[in-house]
């Protein structure tokens, strides 16, 4: 993990160097280029042993690239047995037929798209791009995004859609979320946000929503069964386990600590109440964590919400770094809050790497060897 944190430190060095530029435009360009090189250089050329899902996507592409029918059939062909969303299937068809049959294509292409998407959304919300990249790396968000390739594509659609949600352009929001759902079905849950933000943010409405989430958690298995999902692997695994997910409980505890820090930061900075969109993002994420101990994969929904929660927190504790600051720049308490947030994120990252090292596989990082003619891709069999 020492090398991992040294890698994080490079983003702080970029931040410090950018402060030496006399114009904001030059500093912004320097940060964008430097962060792109650091992110794409590491994740775009990683070996397939790095990050849990890398080898799975590599293997899927390899198998498809060696099927004669896959090379000649229309790109709109849907393969039910692939168990991947239609949009992702079309993307693989396009890459195999018109770009390259080399299975590493999906790793380079996805890393390029994810890097551009992450920097685009960070640049939209922050003035200090490198520092926000640092926070998102320590929070393990960026690691996860490069790992869950299909959901990362869906996340980028949500990045764009969220801007329309804030402006009240729900038609464009719904369209983008439907497109996101073509890459990962979990994105369809985000269709509820435009409805939710019409409800006035208040303690009463928050309490009602949390109670509803707890009630849903109690009867979650029955509801999923009624929806015909009884045979889904996640449902079956949760039933066979016969107990609450410990990882889900830890995730809930972490969310409580994060929300407590946010509320404390808001109070110390005497900030205005959150905008409705952000209020419901936070509340939705908390409700998802209430469900996670029952069936932990539900927590994947929060991959869409975490970036915006971090942006909001940074508006309180590091207002100078953000485009829409909410905190007081000279508030000395913010320095303590920043240390606490970084410590909290670091503990989570170290905990994940210690308890569930199979999720990241970053300790033994190595670059992909393009000179090898054969790569074993069935490295981490999925349950």
C-alpha positions as a Markdown table, in Angstrom:
| # | Residue | x | y | z |
|---|---|---|---|---|
| 1 | Unk | 0.0 | 0.0 | 0.0 |
| 2 | Unk | 3.0 | 2.3 | 0.4 |
| 3 | Unk | 3.5 | 2.6 | -3.4 |
| 4 | Unk | -0.3 | 3.3 | -3.7 |
| 5 | Unk | -0.2 | 6.2 | -1.3 |
| 6 | Unk | 3.0 | 7.5 | -3.0 |
| 7 | Unk | 1.0 | 7.5 | -6.3 |
| 8 | Unk | -1.7 | 9.5 | -4.6 |
| 9 | Unk | 1.0 | 12.0 | -3.4 |
| 10 | Unk | 1.8 | 12.7 | -7.1 |
| 11 | Unk | -1.5 | 14.4 | -7.4 |
| 12 | Unk | -0.7 | 16.7 | -4.5 |
| 13 | Unk | 2.6 | 17.6 | -6.2 |
| 14 | Unk | 0.6 | 18.5 | -9.3 |
| 15 | Unk | -1.6 | 20.7 | -7.1 |
| 16 | Unk | 1.4 | 22.5 | -5.6 |
| 17 | Unk | 3.1 | 23.0 | -8.9 |
| 18 | Unk | -0.1 | 24.4 | -10.4 |
| 19 | Unk | -0.2 | 27.0 | -7.7 |
| 20 | Unk | 2.9 | 28.5 | -9.1 |
| 21 | Unk | 1.2 | 29.5 | -12.4 |
| 22 | Unk | 0.2 | 33.1 | -12.7 |
| 23 | Unk | -3.0 | 32.5 | -14.7 |
| 24 | Unk | -5.9 | 30.3 | -13.7 |
| 25 | Unk | -6.2 | 29.0 | -17.3 |
| 26 | Unk | -2.6 | 27.8 | -17.4 |
| 27 | Unk | -2.9 | 26.1 | -14.0 |
| 28 | Unk | -6.1 | 24.4 | -15.1 |
| 29 | Unk | -4.6 | 23.1 | -18.3 |
| 30 | Unk | -1.5 | 21.9 | -16.5 |
| 31 | Unk | -3.6 | 20.0 | -14.0 |
| 32 | Unk | -5.9 | 18.5 | -16.7 |
| 33 | Unk | -2.9 | 17.2 | -18.7 |
| 34 | Unk | -0.9 | 16.0 | -15.7 |
| 35 | Unk | -3.9 | 14.2 | -14.1 |
| 36 | Unk | -4.7 | 12.6 | -17.5 |
| 37 | Unk | -1.2 | 11.3 | -17.8 |
| 38 | Unk | -1.2 | 10.0 | -14.2 |
| 39 | Unk | -4.6 | 8.3 | -14.5 |
| 40 | Unk | -4.5 | 7.0 | -18.0 |
| 41 | Unk | -0.8 | 6.0 | -17.8 |
| 42 | Unk | -1.5 | 3.8 | -14.8 |
| 43 | Unk | -4.9 | 2.4 | -15.4 |
| 44 | Unk | -4.9 | 2.4 | -19.2 |
| 45 | Unk | -1.8 | 0.1 | -19.4 |
| 46 | Unk | -2.4 | -2.0 | -16.3 |
| 47 | Unk | -1.8 | -5.7 | -16.4 |
| 48 | Unk | -5.0 | -7.8 | -16.4 |
| 49 | Unk | -4.0 | -9.0 | -12.9 |
| 50 | Unk | -4.7 | -5.5 | -11.6 |
| 51 | Unk | -8.3 | -4.7 | -10.4 |
| 52 | Unk | -10.7 | -7.7 | -10.0 |
| 53 | Unk | -12.8 | -7.3 | -13.2 |
| 54 | Unk | -10.0 | -6.5 | -15.6 |
| 55 | Unk | -9.4 | -10.1 | -16.5 |
| 56 | Unk | -13.1 | -10.8 | -16.9 |
| 57 | Unk | -13.6 | -8.1 | -19.5 |
| 58 | Unk | -10.4 | -9.1 | -21.2 |
| 59 | Unk | -11.5 | -12.7 | -21.4 |
| 60 | Unk | -15.0 | -11.8 | -22.7 |
| 61 | Unk | -13.5 | -9.7 | -25.4 |
| 62 | Unk | -11.0 | -12.4 | -26.3 |
| 63 | Unk | -13.7 | -15.0 | -26.7 |
| 64 | Unk | -15.9 | -12.8 | -28.8 |
| 65 | Unk | -12.9 | -11.7 | -31.0 |
| 66 | Unk | -12.3 | -15.4 | -31.9 |
| 67 | Unk | -15.8 | -16.2 | -32.9 |
| 68 | Unk | -16.3 | -16.1 | -36.7 |
| 69 | Unk | -20.0 | -15.3 | -36.4 |
| 70 | Unk | -19.2 | -12.4 | -34.1 |
| 71 | Unk | -17.0 | -10.8 | -36.8 |
| 72 | Unk | -19.6 | -10.9 | -39.5 |
| 73 | Unk | -23.0 | -10.5 | -37.8 |
| 74 | Unk | -24.8 | -7.2 | -37.6 |
| 75 | Unk | -23.5 | -5.1 | -34.7 |
| 76 | Unk | -27.1 | -4.8 | -33.4 |
| 77 | Unk | -27.3 | -8.6 | -32.7 |
| 78 | Unk | -28.4 | -9.3 | -29.1 |
| 79 | Unk | -26.9 | -12.3 | -27.3 |
| 80 | Unk | -29.1 | -13.3 | -24.4 |
| 81 | Unk | -26.6 | -15.8 | -23.0 |
| 82 | Unk | -23.9 | -13.2 | -22.7 |
| 83 | Unk | -25.7 | -11.7 | -19.6 |
| 84 | Unk | -24.4 | -8.3 | -20.5 |
| 85 | Unk | -26.6 | -5.2 | -21.3 |
| 86 | Unk | -27.4 | -4.5 | -24.9 |
| 87 | Unk | -25.5 | -1.2 | -25.1 |
| 88 | Unk | -22.3 | -2.9 | -23.9 |
| 89 | Unk | -22.8 | -5.8 | -26.4 |
| 90 | Unk | -23.1 | -3.3 | -29.3 |
| 91 | Unk | -19.9 | -1.5 | -28.1 |
| 92 | Unk | -18.0 | -4.8 | -28.1 |
| 93 | Unk | -19.3 | -5.6 | -31.5 |
| 94 | Unk | -18.1 | -2.2 | -32.8 |
| 95 | Unk | -14.7 | -2.6 | -31.3 |
| 96 | Unk | -14.2 | -6.2 | -32.5 |
| 97 | Unk | -15.3 | -5.5 | -36.1 |
| 98 | Unk | -13.9 | -2.0 | -36.7 |
| 99 | Unk | -11.1 | -1.3 | -34.2 |
| 100 | Unk | -9.1 | -4.4 | -33.1 |
| 101 | Unk | -9.4 | -8.0 | -32.3 |
| 102 | Unk | -6.8 | -7.7 | -29.6 |
| 103 | Unk | -8.6 | -8.3 | -26.3 |
| 104 | Unk | -6.6 | -5.5 | -24.6 |
| 105 | Unk | -8.6 | -3.1 | -26.7 |
| 106 | Unk | -11.5 | -3.0 | -24.2 |
| 107 | Unk | -9.0 | -2.1 | -21.4 |
| 108 | Unk | -7.4 | 0.8 | -23.2 |
| 109 | Unk | -10.7 | 2.1 | -24.7 |
| 110 | Unk | -12.6 | 1.9 | -21.4 |
| 111 | Unk | -9.7 | 3.5 | -19.5 |
| 112 | Unk | -9.6 | 6.4 | -22.0 |
| 113 | Unk | -13.3 | 7.0 | -21.8 |
| 114 | Unk | -13.3 | 6.7 | -18.0 |
| 115 | Unk | -10.3 | 9.1 | -17.6 |
| 116 | Unk | -11.9 | 11.7 | -19.8 |
| 117 | Unk | -15.3 | 11.3 | -18.0 |
| 118 | Unk | -13.7 | 11.6 | -14.5 |
| 119 | Unk | -11.7 | 14.7 | -15.4 |
| 120 | Unk | -14.6 | 16.3 | -17.2 |
| 121 | Unk | -16.9 | 16.0 | -14.1 |
| 122 | Unk | -14.2 | 17.1 | -11.7 |
| 123 | Unk | -13.3 | 20.1 | -13.9 |
| 124 | Unk | -17.0 | 21.0 | -14.0 |
| 125 | Unk | -17.3 | 21.1 | -10.2 |
| 126 | Unk | -13.8 | 22.0 | -9.0 |
| 127 | Unk | -11.1 | 24.6 | -9.7 |
| 128 | Unk | -8.4 | 22.5 | -8.1 |
| 129 | Unk | -8.6 | 19.4 | -10.3 |
| 130 | Unk | -5.5 | 17.5 | -8.9 |
| 131 | Unk | -6.6 | 17.9 | -5.3 |
| 132 | Unk | -10.1 | 16.6 | -6.0 |
| 133 | Unk | -8.5 | 13.6 | -7.9 |
| 134 | Unk | -6.5 | 13.0 | -4.7 |
| 135 | Unk | -9.6 | 12.8 | -2.6 |
| 136 | Unk | -11.4 | 10.5 | -5.0 |
| 137 | Unk | -8.4 | 8.2 | -5.2 |
| 138 | Unk | -8.1 | 8.0 | -1.4 |
| 139 | Unk | -11.8 | 7.3 | -1.3 |
| 140 | Unk | -11.1 | 4.3 | -3.6 |
| 141 | Unk | -13.7 | 5.7 | -6.1 |
| 142 | Unk | -11.5 | 5.9 | -9.1 |
| 143 | Unk | -10.1 | 2.5 | -8.5 |
| 144 | Unk | -13.6 | 1.1 | -8.5 |
| 145 | Unk | -14.6 | 3.0 | -11.6 |
| 146 | Unk | -11.8 | 1.5 | -13.7 |
| 147 | Unk | -12.7 | -1.9 | -12.4 |
| 148 | Unk | -16.5 | -1.9 | -13.0 |
| 149 | Unk | -16.2 | -1.0 | -16.7 |
| 150 | Unk | -19.9 | -1.4 | -17.7 |
| 151 | Unk | -21.1 | 0.6 | -14.7 |
| 152 | Unk | -18.4 | 3.2 | -15.3 |
| 153 | Unk | -19.8 | 3.8 | -18.8 |
| 154 | Unk | -23.3 | 4.2 | -17.2 |
| 155 | Unk | -21.8 | 6.5 | -14.5 |
| 156 | Unk | -20.5 | 8.9 | -17.3 |
| 157 | Unk | -24.0 | 9.2 | -18.7 |
| 158 | Unk | -25.2 | 10.1 | -15.1 |
| 159 | Unk | -22.4 | 12.7 | -14.8 |
| 160 | Unk | -24.0 | 14.5 | -17.8 |
| 161 | Unk | -27.5 | 13.8 | -16.7 |
| 162 | Unk | -27.0 | 15.3 | -13.2 |
| 163 | Unk | -26.4 | 18.7 | -14.7 |
| 164 | Unk | -29.8 | 18.5 | -16.5 |
| 165 | Unk | -31.4 | 17.3 | -13.2 |
| 166 | Unk | -30.1 | 20.4 | -11.4 |
| 167 | Unk | -31.5 | 22.7 | -14.2 |
| 168 | Unk | -34.9 | 20.9 | -14.1 |
| 169 | Unk | -34.5 | 19.5 | -17.6 |
| 170 | Unk | -36.0 | 16.1 | -16.7 |
| 171 | Unk | -36.6 | 15.0 | -20.3 |
| 172 | Unk | -32.9 | 15.0 | -21.1 |
| 173 | Unk | -32.2 | 13.5 | -17.7 |
| 174 | Unk | -34.5 | 10.5 | -18.3 |
| 175 | Unk | -33.1 | 9.9 | -21.8 |
| 176 | Unk | -29.5 | 9.8 | -20.5 |
| 177 | Unk | -30.4 | 7.5 | -17.6 |
| 178 | Unk | -32.2 | 5.1 | -20.1 |
| 179 | Unk | -29.0 | 5.1 | -22.2 |
| 180 | Unk | -27.0 | 4.5 | -19.0 |
| 181 | Unk | -29.3 | 1.5 | -18.3 |
| 182 | Unk | -28.2 | 0.0 | -21.6 |
| 183 | Unk | -24.7 | -0.4 | -20.1 |
| 184 | Unk | -25.7 | -1.3 | -16.5 |
| 185 | Unk | -29.2 | -2.0 | -15.3 |
| 186 | Unk | -28.5 | -0.5 | -11.9 |
| 187 | Unk | -28.6 | 3.0 | -13.4 |
| 188 | Unk | -32.4 | 2.6 | -13.9 |
| 189 | Unk | -32.8 | 3.2 | -10.1 |
| 190 | Unk | -31.7 | 6.8 | -10.8 |
| 191 | Unk | -35.0 | 7.4 | -12.6 |
| 192 | Unk | -36.5 | 8.1 | -9.1 |
| 193 | Unk | -34.3 | 11.2 | -8.5 |
| 194 | Unk | -36.4 | 13.7 | -10.5 |
| 195 | Unk | -39.5 | 12.6 | -8.6 |
| 196 | Unk | -37.6 | 12.7 | -5.2 |
| 197 | Unk | -36.3 | 16.3 | -5.7 |
| 198 | Unk | -39.9 | 17.6 | -6.1 |
| 199 | Unk | -40.3 | 16.7 | -2.4 |
| 200 | Unk | -39.2 | 19.5 | -0.1 |
| 201 | Unk | -36.0 | 18.7 | 1.9 |
| 202 | Unk | -36.9 | 18.5 | 5.5 |
| 203 | Unk | -36.1 | 16.5 | 8.6 |
| 204 | Unk | -39.7 | 15.1 | 8.5 |
| 205 | Unk | -39.4 | 13.9 | 5.0 |
| 206 | Unk | -35.9 | 12.5 | 5.7 |
| 207 | Unk | -37.3 | 10.5 | 8.7 |
| 208 | Unk | -40.2 | 9.2 | 6.6 |
| 209 | Unk | -37.8 | 8.1 | 3.8 |
| 210 | Unk | -35.4 | 6.3 | 6.2 |
| 211 | Unk | -38.3 | 4.5 | 7.9 |
| 212 | Unk | -39.6 | 3.4 | 4.5 |
| 213 | Unk | -36.0 | 2.1 | 3.7 |
| 214 | Unk | -35.9 | 0.2 | 6.9 |
| 215 | Unk | -39.3 | -1.4 | 6.2 |
| 216 | Unk | -38.1 | -2.3 | 2.7 |
| 217 | Unk | -35.0 | -3.9 | 4.2 |
| 218 | Unk | -37.2 | -6.1 | 6.4 |
| 219 | Unk | -39.3 | -7.3 | 3.5 |
| 220 | Unk | -36.7 | -7.1 | 0.8 |
| 221 | Unk | -36.6 | -10.9 | 0.1 |
| 222 | Unk | -40.4 | -11.1 | -0.2 |
| 223 | Unk | -40.5 | -8.1 | -2.5 |
| 224 | Unk | -37.7 | -9.4 | -4.8 |
| 225 | Unk | -39.5 | -12.7 | -4.9 |
| 226 | Unk | -42.7 | -11.1 | -6.0 |
| 227 | Unk | -40.8 | -9.3 | -8.8 |
| 228 | Unk | -39.6 | -12.7 | -10.1 |
| 229 | Unk | -36.0 | -12.3 | -8.9 |
| 230 | Unk | -36.0 | -15.3 | -6.7 |
| 231 | Unk | -33.5 | -17.1 | -9.0 |
| 232 | Unk | -31.1 | -14.2 | -9.3 |
| 233 | Unk | -27.5 | -15.2 | -8.1 |
| 234 | Unk | -27.4 | -12.2 | -5.7 |
| 235 | Unk | -30.7 | -13.3 | -4.1 |
| 236 | Unk | -29.6 | -16.9 | -3.9 |
| 237 | Unk | -26.3 | -16.0 | -2.3 |
| 238 | Unk | -27.9 | -13.8 | 0.3 |
| 239 | Unk | -30.5 | -16.5 | 1.2 |
| 240 | Unk | -27.8 | -19.2 | 1.5 |
| 241 | Unk | -25.7 | -17.0 | 3.7 |
| 242 | Unk | -28.6 | -16.8 | 6.2 |
| 243 | Unk | -27.1 | -13.7 | 8.0 |
| 244 | Unk | -26.6 | -10.0 | 7.4 |
| 245 | Unk | -23.6 | -9.1 | 5.3 |
| 246 | Unk | -20.7 | -7.9 | 7.5 |
| 247 | Unk | -19.3 | -5.9 | 4.6 |
| 248 | Unk | -22.7 | -4.3 | 4.3 |
| 249 | Unk | -22.8 | -3.4 | 8.0 |
| 250 | Unk | -19.3 | -1.9 | 7.7 |
| 251 | Unk | -20.4 | 0.1 | 4.7 |
| 252 | Unk | -23.4 | 1.4 | 6.7 |
| 253 | Unk | -21.1 | 2.4 | 9.5 |
| 254 | Unk | -18.7 | 4.2 | 7.1 |
| 255 | Unk | -21.7 | 6.0 | 5.5 |
| 256 | Unk | -22.8 | 7.2 | 9.0 |
| 257 | Unk | -19.4 | 8.5 | 9.8 |
| 258 | Unk | -19.2 | 10.3 | 6.4 |
| 259 | Unk | -22.6 | 11.9 | 6.8 |
| 260 | Unk | -21.7 | 13.0 | 10.4 |
| 261 | Unk | -18.6 | 14.7 | 9.0 |
| 262 | Unk | -20.7 | 16.4 | 6.3 |
| 263 | Unk | -23.3 | 17.7 | 8.8 |
| 264 | Unk | -20.6 | 18.9 | 11.2 |
| 265 | Unk | -18.8 | 20.7 | 8.3 |
| 266 | Unk | -22.0 | 22.3 | 7.2 |
| 267 | Unk | -22.7 | 23.5 | 10.8 |
| 268 | Unk | -19.1 | 24.8 | 11.5 |
| 269 | Unk | -19.1 | 26.7 | 8.2 |
| 270 | Unk | -22.6 | 28.1 | 8.8 |
| 271 | Unk | -23.4 | 27.0 | 5.3 |
| 272 | Unk | -26.8 | 27.2 | 3.6 |
| 273 | Unk | -29.0 | 24.1 | 3.4 |
| 274 | Unk | -28.1 | 21.7 | 0.5 |
| 275 | Unk | -29.8 | 22.1 | -2.8 |
| 276 | Unk | -32.7 | 19.6 | -3.2 |
| 277 | Unk | -30.7 | 17.5 | -5.7 |
| 278 | Unk | -27.8 | 17.0 | -3.3 |
| 279 | Unk | -30.1 | 16.5 | -0.3 |
| 280 | Unk | -31.8 | 13.5 | -2.1 |
| 281 | Unk | -28.5 | 12.2 | -3.4 |
| 282 | Unk | -27.2 | 12.0 | 0.2 |
| 283 | Unk | -30.5 | 10.5 | 1.5 |
| 284 | Unk | -30.7 | 8.0 | -1.3 |
| 285 | Unk | -27.2 | 6.8 | -0.6 |
| 286 | Unk | -27.9 | 6.4 | 3.1 |
| 287 | Unk | -31.1 | 4.4 | 2.3 |
| 288 | Unk | -29.1 | 2.1 | -0.1 |
| 289 | Unk | -26.7 | 1.5 | 2.8 |
| 290 | Unk | -29.6 | 0.5 | 5.0 |
| 291 | Unk | -30.4 | -2.2 | 2.4 |
| 292 | Unk | -26.8 | -3.3 | 1.8 |
| 293 | Unk | -26.5 | -5.6 | 4.9 |
| 294 | Unk | -29.4 | -7.6 | 3.5 |
| 295 | Unk | -28.1 | -8.0 | 0.0 |
| 296 | Unk | -24.7 | -6.3 | -0.4 |
| 297 | Unk | -24.6 | -5.9 | -4.2 |
| 298 | Unk | -27.3 | -3.3 | -3.8 |
| 299 | Unk | -24.6 | -1.0 | -2.6 |
| 300 | Unk | -23.4 | -0.7 | -6.2 |
| 301 | Unk | -26.1 | 1.9 | -6.7 |
| 302 | Unk | -24.0 | 4.3 | -4.6 |
| 303 | Unk | -21.2 | 4.3 | -7.1 |
| 304 | Unk | -23.3 | 6.8 | -9.0 |
| 305 | Unk | -23.8 | 9.0 | -5.9 |
| 306 | Unk | -20.4 | 9.0 | -4.2 |
| 307 | Unk | -18.7 | 11.5 | -6.5 |
| 308 | Unk | -21.4 | 14.1 | -5.9 |
| 309 | Unk | -21.3 | 13.6 | -2.2 |
| 310 | Unk | -17.6 | 14.1 | -2.2 |
| 311 | Unk | -18.0 | 17.3 | -4.2 |
| 312 | Unk | -20.5 | 18.6 | -1.7 |
| 313 | Unk | -18.3 | 17.8 | 1.3 |
| 314 | Unk | -15.3 | 19.5 | -0.4 |
| 315 | Unk | -17.5 | 22.6 | -0.9 |
| 316 | Unk | -17.6 | 22.8 | 3.0 |
| 317 | Unk | -14.1 | 21.8 | 4.0 |
| 318 | Unk | -12.0 | 23.0 | 1.0 |
| 319 | Unk | -14.1 | 25.8 | -0.5 |
| 320 | Unk | -11.1 | 27.3 | -2.4 |
| 321 | Unk | -10.8 | 24.1 | -4.5 |
| 322 | Unk | -14.4 | 24.2 | -5.7 |
| 323 | Unk | -16.4 | 26.2 | -8.2 |
| 324 | Unk | -19.4 | 26.7 | -6.0 |
| 325 | Unk | -18.0 | 26.9 | -2.4 |
| 326 | Unk | -20.2 | 26.6 | 0.6 |
| 327 | Unk | -17.7 | 26.9 | 3.4 |
| 328 | Unk | -15.6 | 29.8 | 4.9 |
| 329 | Unk | -12.1 | 29.9 | 3.4 |
| 330 | Unk | -10.5 | 31.1 | 6.6 |
| 331 | Unk | -12.2 | 28.7 | 8.9 |
| 332 | Unk | -9.4 | 26.9 | 10.8 |
| 333 | Unk | -11.7 | 24.0 | 11.7 |
| 334 | Unk | -11.7 | 23.0 | 8.0 |
| 335 | Unk | -8.0 | 21.9 | 8.3 |
| 336 | Unk | -9.0 | 19.4 | 11.0 |
| 337 | Unk | -12.0 | 18.3 | 9.0 |
| 338 | Unk | -9.8 | 17.6 | 5.9 |
| 339 | Unk | -7.4 | 15.5 | 8.0 |
| 340 | Unk | -10.4 | 13.5 | 9.4 |
| 341 | Unk | -11.9 | 12.9 | 6.0 |
| 342 | Unk | -8.6 | 11.8 | 4.5 |
| 343 | Unk | -8.0 | 9.5 | 7.5 |
| 344 | Unk | -11.5 | 8.0 | 7.2 |
| 345 | Unk | -11.0 | 7.3 | 3.5 |
| 346 | Unk | -7.5 | 5.9 | 4.0 |
| 347 | Unk | -8.8 | 3.5 | 6.7 |
| 348 | Unk | -11.5 | 2.3 | 4.4 |
| 349 | Unk | -9.0 | 1.8 | 1.5 |
| 350 | Unk | -6.6 | -0.1 | 3.8 |
| 351 | Unk | -9.4 | -2.1 | 5.2 |
| 352 | Unk | -10.7 | -3.1 | 1.8 |
| 353 | Unk | -7.2 | -4.1 | 0.7 |
| 354 | Unk | -6.6 | -6.1 | 3.9 |
| 355 | Unk | -10.0 | -7.8 | 4.3 |
| 356 | Unk | -11.0 | -8.1 | 0.6 |
| 357 | Unk | -7.7 | -7.9 | -1.4 |
| 358 | Unk | -9.5 | -9.6 | -4.3 |
| 359 | Unk | -11.5 | -6.5 | -4.9 |
| 360 | Unk | -8.5 | -4.4 | -6.1 |
| 361 | Unk | -5.3 | -6.3 | -6.7 |
| 362 | Unk | -3.2 | -3.2 | -6.6 |
| 363 | Unk | -0.4 | -4.1 | -4.3 |
| 364 | Unk | 1.5 | -6.1 | -7.0 |
| 365 | Unk | 0.9 | -3.6 | -9.7 |
| 366 | Unk | 2.5 | -4.2 | -13.1 |
| 367 | Unk | 2.1 | -2.9 | -16.6 |
| 368 | Unk | 0.6 | -5.1 | -19.4 |
| 369 | Unk | 3.2 | -7.0 | -21.4 |
| 370 | Unk | 2.4 | -6.4 | -25.0 |
| 371 | Unk | 5.2 | -8.6 | -26.1 |
| 372 | Unk | 3.6 | -11.8 | -24.7 |
| 373 | Unk | 1.5 | -13.7 | -27.2 |
| 374 | Unk | -0.6 | -15.4 | -24.6 |
| 375 | Unk | -2.2 | -14.1 | -21.4 |
| 376 | Unk | -4.1 | -16.2 | -18.9 |
| 377 | Unk | -7.3 | -14.3 | -18.3 |
| 378 | Unk | -9.3 | -16.7 | -16.0 |
| 379 | Unk | -7.5 | -15.4 | -13.0 |
| 380 | Unk | -10.3 | -14.6 | -10.5 |
| 381 | Unk | -13.2 | -16.9 | -11.2 |
| 382 | Unk | -16.5 | -15.2 | -10.4 |
| 383 | Unk | -18.9 | -16.9 | -8.0 |
